[in-house]
Short mmCIF file of C-alpha atoms in Angstrom, two decimals:
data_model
loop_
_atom_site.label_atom_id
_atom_site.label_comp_id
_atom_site.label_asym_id
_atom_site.label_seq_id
_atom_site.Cartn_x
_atom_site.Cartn_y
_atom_site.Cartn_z
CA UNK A 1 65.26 57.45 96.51
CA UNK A 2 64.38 57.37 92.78
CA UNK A 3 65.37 53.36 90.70
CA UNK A 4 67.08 54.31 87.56
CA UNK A 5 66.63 51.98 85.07
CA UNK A 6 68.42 51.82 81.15
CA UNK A 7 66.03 50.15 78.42
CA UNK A 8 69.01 48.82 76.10
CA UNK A 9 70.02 46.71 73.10
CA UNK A 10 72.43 47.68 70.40
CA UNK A 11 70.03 46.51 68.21
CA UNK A 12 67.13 48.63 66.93
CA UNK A 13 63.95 48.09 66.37
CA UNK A 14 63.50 45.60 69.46
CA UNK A 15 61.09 48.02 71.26
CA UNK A 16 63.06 50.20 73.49
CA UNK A 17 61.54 53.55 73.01
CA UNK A 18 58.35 51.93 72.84
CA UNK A 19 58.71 50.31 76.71
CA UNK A 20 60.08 53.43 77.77
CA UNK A 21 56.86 55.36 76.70
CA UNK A 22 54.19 52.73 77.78
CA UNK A 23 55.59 51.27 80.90
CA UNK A 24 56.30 55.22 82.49
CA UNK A 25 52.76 56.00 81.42
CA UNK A 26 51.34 53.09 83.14
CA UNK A 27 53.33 53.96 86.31
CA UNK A 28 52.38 57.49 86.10
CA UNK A 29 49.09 56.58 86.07
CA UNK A 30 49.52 54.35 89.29
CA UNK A 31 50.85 58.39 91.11
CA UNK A 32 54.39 57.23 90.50
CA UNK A 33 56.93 59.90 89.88
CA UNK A 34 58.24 59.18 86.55
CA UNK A 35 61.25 60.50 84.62
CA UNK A 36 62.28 59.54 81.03
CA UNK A 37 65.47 60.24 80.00
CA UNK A 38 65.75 60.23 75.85
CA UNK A 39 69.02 59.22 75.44
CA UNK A 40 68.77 58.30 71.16
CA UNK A 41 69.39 60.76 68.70
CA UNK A 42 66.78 59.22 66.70
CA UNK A 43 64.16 61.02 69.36
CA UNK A 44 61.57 58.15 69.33
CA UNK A 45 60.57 58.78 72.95
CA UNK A 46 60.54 62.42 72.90
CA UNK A 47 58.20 61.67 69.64
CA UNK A 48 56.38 59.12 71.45
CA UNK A 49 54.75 61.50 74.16
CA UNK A 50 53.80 63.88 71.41
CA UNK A 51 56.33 66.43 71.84
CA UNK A 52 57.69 68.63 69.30
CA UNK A 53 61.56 68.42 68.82
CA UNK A 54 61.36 71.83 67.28
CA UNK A 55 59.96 73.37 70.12
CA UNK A 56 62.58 72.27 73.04
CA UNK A 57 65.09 74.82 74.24
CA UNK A 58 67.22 72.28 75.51
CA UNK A 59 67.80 68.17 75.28
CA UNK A 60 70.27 65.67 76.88
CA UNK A 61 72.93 66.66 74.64
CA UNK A 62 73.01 69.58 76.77
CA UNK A 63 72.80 67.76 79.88
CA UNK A 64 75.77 65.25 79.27
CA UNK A 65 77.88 67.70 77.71
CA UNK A 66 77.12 69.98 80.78
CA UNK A 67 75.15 72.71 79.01
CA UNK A 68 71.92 72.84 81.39
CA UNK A 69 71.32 71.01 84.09
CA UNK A 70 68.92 68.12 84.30
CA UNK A 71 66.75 69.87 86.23
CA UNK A 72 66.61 72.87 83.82
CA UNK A 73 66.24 70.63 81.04
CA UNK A 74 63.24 67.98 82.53
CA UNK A 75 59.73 69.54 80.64
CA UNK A 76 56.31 67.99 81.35
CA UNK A 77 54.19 65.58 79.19
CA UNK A 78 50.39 65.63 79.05
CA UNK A 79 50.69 61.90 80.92
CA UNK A 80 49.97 61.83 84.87
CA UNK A 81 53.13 62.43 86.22
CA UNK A 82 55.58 61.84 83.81
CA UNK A 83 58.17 64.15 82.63
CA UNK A 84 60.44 63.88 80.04
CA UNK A 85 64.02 65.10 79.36
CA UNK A 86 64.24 65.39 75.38
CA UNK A 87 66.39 63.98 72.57
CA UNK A 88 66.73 65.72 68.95
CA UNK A 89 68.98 65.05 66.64
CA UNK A 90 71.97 66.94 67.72
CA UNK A 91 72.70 64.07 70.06
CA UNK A 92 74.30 62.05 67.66
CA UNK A 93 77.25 64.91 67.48
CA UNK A 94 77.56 63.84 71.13
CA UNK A 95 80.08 60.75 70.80
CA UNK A 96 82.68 62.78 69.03
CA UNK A 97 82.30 65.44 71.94
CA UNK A 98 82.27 63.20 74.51
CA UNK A 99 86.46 62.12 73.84
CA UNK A 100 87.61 65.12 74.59
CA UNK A 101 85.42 65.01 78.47
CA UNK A 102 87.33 63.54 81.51
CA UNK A 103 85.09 61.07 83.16
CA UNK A 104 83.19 61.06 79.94
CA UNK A 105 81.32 57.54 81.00
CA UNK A 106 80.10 59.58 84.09
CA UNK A 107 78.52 62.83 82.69
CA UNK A 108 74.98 61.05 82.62
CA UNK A 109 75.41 59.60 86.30
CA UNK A 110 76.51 62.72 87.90
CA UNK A 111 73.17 64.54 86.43
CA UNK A 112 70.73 62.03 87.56
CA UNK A 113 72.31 61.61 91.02
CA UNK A 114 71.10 65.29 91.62
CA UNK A 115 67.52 64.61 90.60
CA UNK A 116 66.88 60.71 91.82
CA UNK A 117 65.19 61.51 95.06
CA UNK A 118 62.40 63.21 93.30
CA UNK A 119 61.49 60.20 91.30
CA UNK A 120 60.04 57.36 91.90
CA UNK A 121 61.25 55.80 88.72
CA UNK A 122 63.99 57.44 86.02
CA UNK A 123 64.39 55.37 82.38
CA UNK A 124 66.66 55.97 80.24
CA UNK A 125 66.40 54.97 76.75
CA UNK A 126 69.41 54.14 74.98
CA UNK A 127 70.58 54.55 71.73
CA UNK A 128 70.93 51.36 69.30
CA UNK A 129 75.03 50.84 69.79
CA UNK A 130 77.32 50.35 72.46
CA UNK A 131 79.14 53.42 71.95
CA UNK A 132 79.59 56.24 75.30
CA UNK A 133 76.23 57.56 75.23
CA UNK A 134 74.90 53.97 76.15
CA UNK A 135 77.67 53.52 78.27
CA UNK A 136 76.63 56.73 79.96
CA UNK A 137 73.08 54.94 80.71
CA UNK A 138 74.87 51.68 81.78
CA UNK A 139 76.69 53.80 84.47
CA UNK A 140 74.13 55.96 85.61
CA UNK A 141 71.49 53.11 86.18
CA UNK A 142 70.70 50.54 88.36
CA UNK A 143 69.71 48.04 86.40
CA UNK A 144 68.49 47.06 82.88
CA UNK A 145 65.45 45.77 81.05
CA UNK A 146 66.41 44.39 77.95
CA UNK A 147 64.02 44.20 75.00
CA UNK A 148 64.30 41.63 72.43
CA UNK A 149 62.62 39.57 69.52
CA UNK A 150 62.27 36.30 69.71
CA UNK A 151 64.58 35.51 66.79
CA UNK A 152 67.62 33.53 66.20
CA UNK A 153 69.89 36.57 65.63
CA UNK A 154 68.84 37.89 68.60
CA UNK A 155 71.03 35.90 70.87
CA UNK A 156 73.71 36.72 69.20
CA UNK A 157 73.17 40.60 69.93
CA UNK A 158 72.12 39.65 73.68
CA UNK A 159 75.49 38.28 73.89
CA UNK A 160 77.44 41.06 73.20
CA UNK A 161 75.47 43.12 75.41
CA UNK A 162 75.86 40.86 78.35
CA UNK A 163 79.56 41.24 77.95
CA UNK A 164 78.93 45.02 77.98
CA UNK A 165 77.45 44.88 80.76
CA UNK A 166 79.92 42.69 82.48
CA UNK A 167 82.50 45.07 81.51
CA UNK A 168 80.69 47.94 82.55
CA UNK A 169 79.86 46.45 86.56
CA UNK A 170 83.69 45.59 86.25
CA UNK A 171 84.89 48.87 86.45
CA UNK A 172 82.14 51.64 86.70
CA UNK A 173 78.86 50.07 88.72
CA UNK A 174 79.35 46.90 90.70
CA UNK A 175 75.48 47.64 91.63
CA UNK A 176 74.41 47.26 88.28
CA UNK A 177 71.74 44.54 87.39
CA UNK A 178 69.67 43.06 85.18
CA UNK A 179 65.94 43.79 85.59
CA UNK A 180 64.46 41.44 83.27
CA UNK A 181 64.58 40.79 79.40
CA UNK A 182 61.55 41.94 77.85
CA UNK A 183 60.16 39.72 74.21
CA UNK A 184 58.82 42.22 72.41
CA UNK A 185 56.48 41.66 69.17
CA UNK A 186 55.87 38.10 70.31
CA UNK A 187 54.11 35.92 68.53
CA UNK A 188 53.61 32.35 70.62
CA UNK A 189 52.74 30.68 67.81
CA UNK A 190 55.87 30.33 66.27
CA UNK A 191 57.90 27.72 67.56
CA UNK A 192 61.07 29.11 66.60
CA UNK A 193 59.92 32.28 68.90
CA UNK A 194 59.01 29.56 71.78
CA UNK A 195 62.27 27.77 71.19
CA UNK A 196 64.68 31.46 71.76
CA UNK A 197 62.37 31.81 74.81
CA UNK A 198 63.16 28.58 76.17
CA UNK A 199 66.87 29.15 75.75
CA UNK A 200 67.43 32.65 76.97
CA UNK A 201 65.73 31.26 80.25
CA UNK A 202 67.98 27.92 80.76
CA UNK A 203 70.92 31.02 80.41
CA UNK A 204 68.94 33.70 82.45
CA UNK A 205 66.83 31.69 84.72
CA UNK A 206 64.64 34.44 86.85
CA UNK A 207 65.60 37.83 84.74
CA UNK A 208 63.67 37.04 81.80
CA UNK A 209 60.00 38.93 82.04
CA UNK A 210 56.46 36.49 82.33
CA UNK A 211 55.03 39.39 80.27
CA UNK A 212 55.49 39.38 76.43
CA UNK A 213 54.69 42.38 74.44
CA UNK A 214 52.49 40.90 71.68
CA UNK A 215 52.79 42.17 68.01
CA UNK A 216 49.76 44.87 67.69
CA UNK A 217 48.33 47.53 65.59
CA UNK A 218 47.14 49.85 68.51
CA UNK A 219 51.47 49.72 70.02
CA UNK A 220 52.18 50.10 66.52
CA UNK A 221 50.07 53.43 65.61
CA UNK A 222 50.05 55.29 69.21
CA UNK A 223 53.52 56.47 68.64
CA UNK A 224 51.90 58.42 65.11
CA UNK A 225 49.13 60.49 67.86
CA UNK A 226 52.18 61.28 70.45
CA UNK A 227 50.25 58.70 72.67
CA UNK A 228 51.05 56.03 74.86
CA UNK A 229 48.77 53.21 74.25
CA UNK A 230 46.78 53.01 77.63
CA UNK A 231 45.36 56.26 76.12
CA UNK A 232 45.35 55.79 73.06
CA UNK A 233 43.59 52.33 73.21
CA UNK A 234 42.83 51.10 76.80
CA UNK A 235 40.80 48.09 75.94
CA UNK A 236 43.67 46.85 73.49
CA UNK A 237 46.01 43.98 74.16
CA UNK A 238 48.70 46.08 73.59
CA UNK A 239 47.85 48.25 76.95
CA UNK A 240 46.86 45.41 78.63
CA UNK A 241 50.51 43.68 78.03
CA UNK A 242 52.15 47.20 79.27
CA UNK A 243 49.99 46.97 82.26
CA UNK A 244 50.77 44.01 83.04
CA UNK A 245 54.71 44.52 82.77
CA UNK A 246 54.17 47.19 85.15
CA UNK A 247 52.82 45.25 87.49
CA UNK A 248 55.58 42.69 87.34
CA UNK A 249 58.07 45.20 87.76
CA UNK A 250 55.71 46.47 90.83
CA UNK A 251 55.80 42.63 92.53
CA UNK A 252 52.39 42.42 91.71
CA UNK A 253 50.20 39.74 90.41
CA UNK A 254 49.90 39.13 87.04
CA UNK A 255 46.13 38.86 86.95
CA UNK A 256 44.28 41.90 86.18
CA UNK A 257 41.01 42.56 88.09
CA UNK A 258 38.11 42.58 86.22
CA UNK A 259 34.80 45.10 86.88
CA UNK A 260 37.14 47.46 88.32
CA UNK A 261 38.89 50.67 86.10
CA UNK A 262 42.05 49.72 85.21
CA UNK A 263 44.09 52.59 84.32
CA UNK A 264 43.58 56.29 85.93
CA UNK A 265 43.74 59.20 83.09
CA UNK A 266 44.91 61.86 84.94
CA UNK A 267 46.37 64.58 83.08
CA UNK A 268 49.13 66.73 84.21
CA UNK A 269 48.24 70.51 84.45
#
């Protein structure tokens, strides 16, 4: 049986679409079955692995509003096993829709329940608001990696989520949990970056990742080839910071063997 996983923040630009792309590709490459659900209108991760919005006959809008199934809507990427359901624009139509659906928090769950067994791993990238389509994730998933800068404001937003959440394993998933919170674009040598570290783990204790995602160029211009970084740049620290975050989330060490090939590049046929 298949871990579902939401990458959330109602903020943007923390990093979630980015996480979703490089941590399933490092995974794949490790022969894990690996699922991405694209659950933001904005289509980052469908972007991300180089697919063409124009060219899918069917996206999650379809799945949540009942359309297509999951299964009917899943495509392949050019990663090692990794597939990919789709997000395009229409999506954002979706909230309005969604009011008129009974069990409207529970159209996401019920289609991933059917396909969890043949993954290893299902993430689900949500969209940058607390509104029912990230609600949808919250209730389908089993727990949550939460990306954030290392920035004052950012607590603020971490608290509302964490009252989301709370609200959420209230009444829809008592199973839900938080997988770790993920710094993203961290830079160490700031001390007001080191100081919001320090705090969100006196709060969070054990949830809050070793691995920071370092500000890059190579994380920062894969998404523009449709590339995750391990193949766009292996050797840069951007892949190696992925890698490593998969490994953490594997129960692995941290410490990366050296004289040995790090990441296989099989390609899906």
């Amino acid at each position: 049986m298949g871990k579902i996983i939401a990458v959330a923040n109602q903020k943007g630009g923390v990093g979630k679409s980015t996480t979703v792309v490089n941590l399933a590709a490092y995974l794949g490459s490790r022969d894990f079955k690996v699922l991405c659900v694209d659950s933001d209108p904005q289509g980052n991760t469908t972007t991300g692995f180089g697919i063409k919005k124009k060219s899918v006959e069917s996206t999650t809008y379809d799945v949540i509003t009942g359309k297509t199934r999951i299964q009917d809507t899943a495509i392949g990427t050019e990663y090692a096993n990794v597939s990919l359901v789709p997000a395009t624009e229409d999506l954002a139509g979706c909230e309005i829709e969604l009011a008129n659906f009974e069990n409207r928090v529970n159209r996401l769950k019920m289609q991933l329940l059917t396909v969890k067994s043949d993954y290893d791993y299902i993430f689900i990238d949500c969209p940058p608001a607390l509104g029912t389509i990230t609600i949808n994730g919250l209730v389908a998933c089993d727990s949550i990696i939460v990306p954030m800068l290392a920035e004052f404001y950012a607590l603020e937003g971490l608290s509302q989520l964490v009252n989301t959440i709370k609200i959420v394993k209230a009444n829809y998933n008592p199973a839900l949990e938080i997988e770790g919170i993920l710094f993203t674009m961290f830079d160490g040598r700031l001390n007001v970056a080191n100081d919001v570290v320090s705090e969100v783990e006196k709060y969070f204790e054990n949830k809050v990742f070793k691995t920071k995602i370092p500000r890059n160029v190579r994380i920062s211009e894969a998404p523009s080839h449709g590339k995750p970084v391990m193949y766009y740049d292996k050797s840069s620290k951007g892949a190696e910071a992925y890698e490593l975050l998969g490994r953490e989330i594997l129960g692995e060490s941290l410490v990366i063997p050296k004289k040995k090939k790090i990441f296989s590049f099989k390609r899906k046929k």
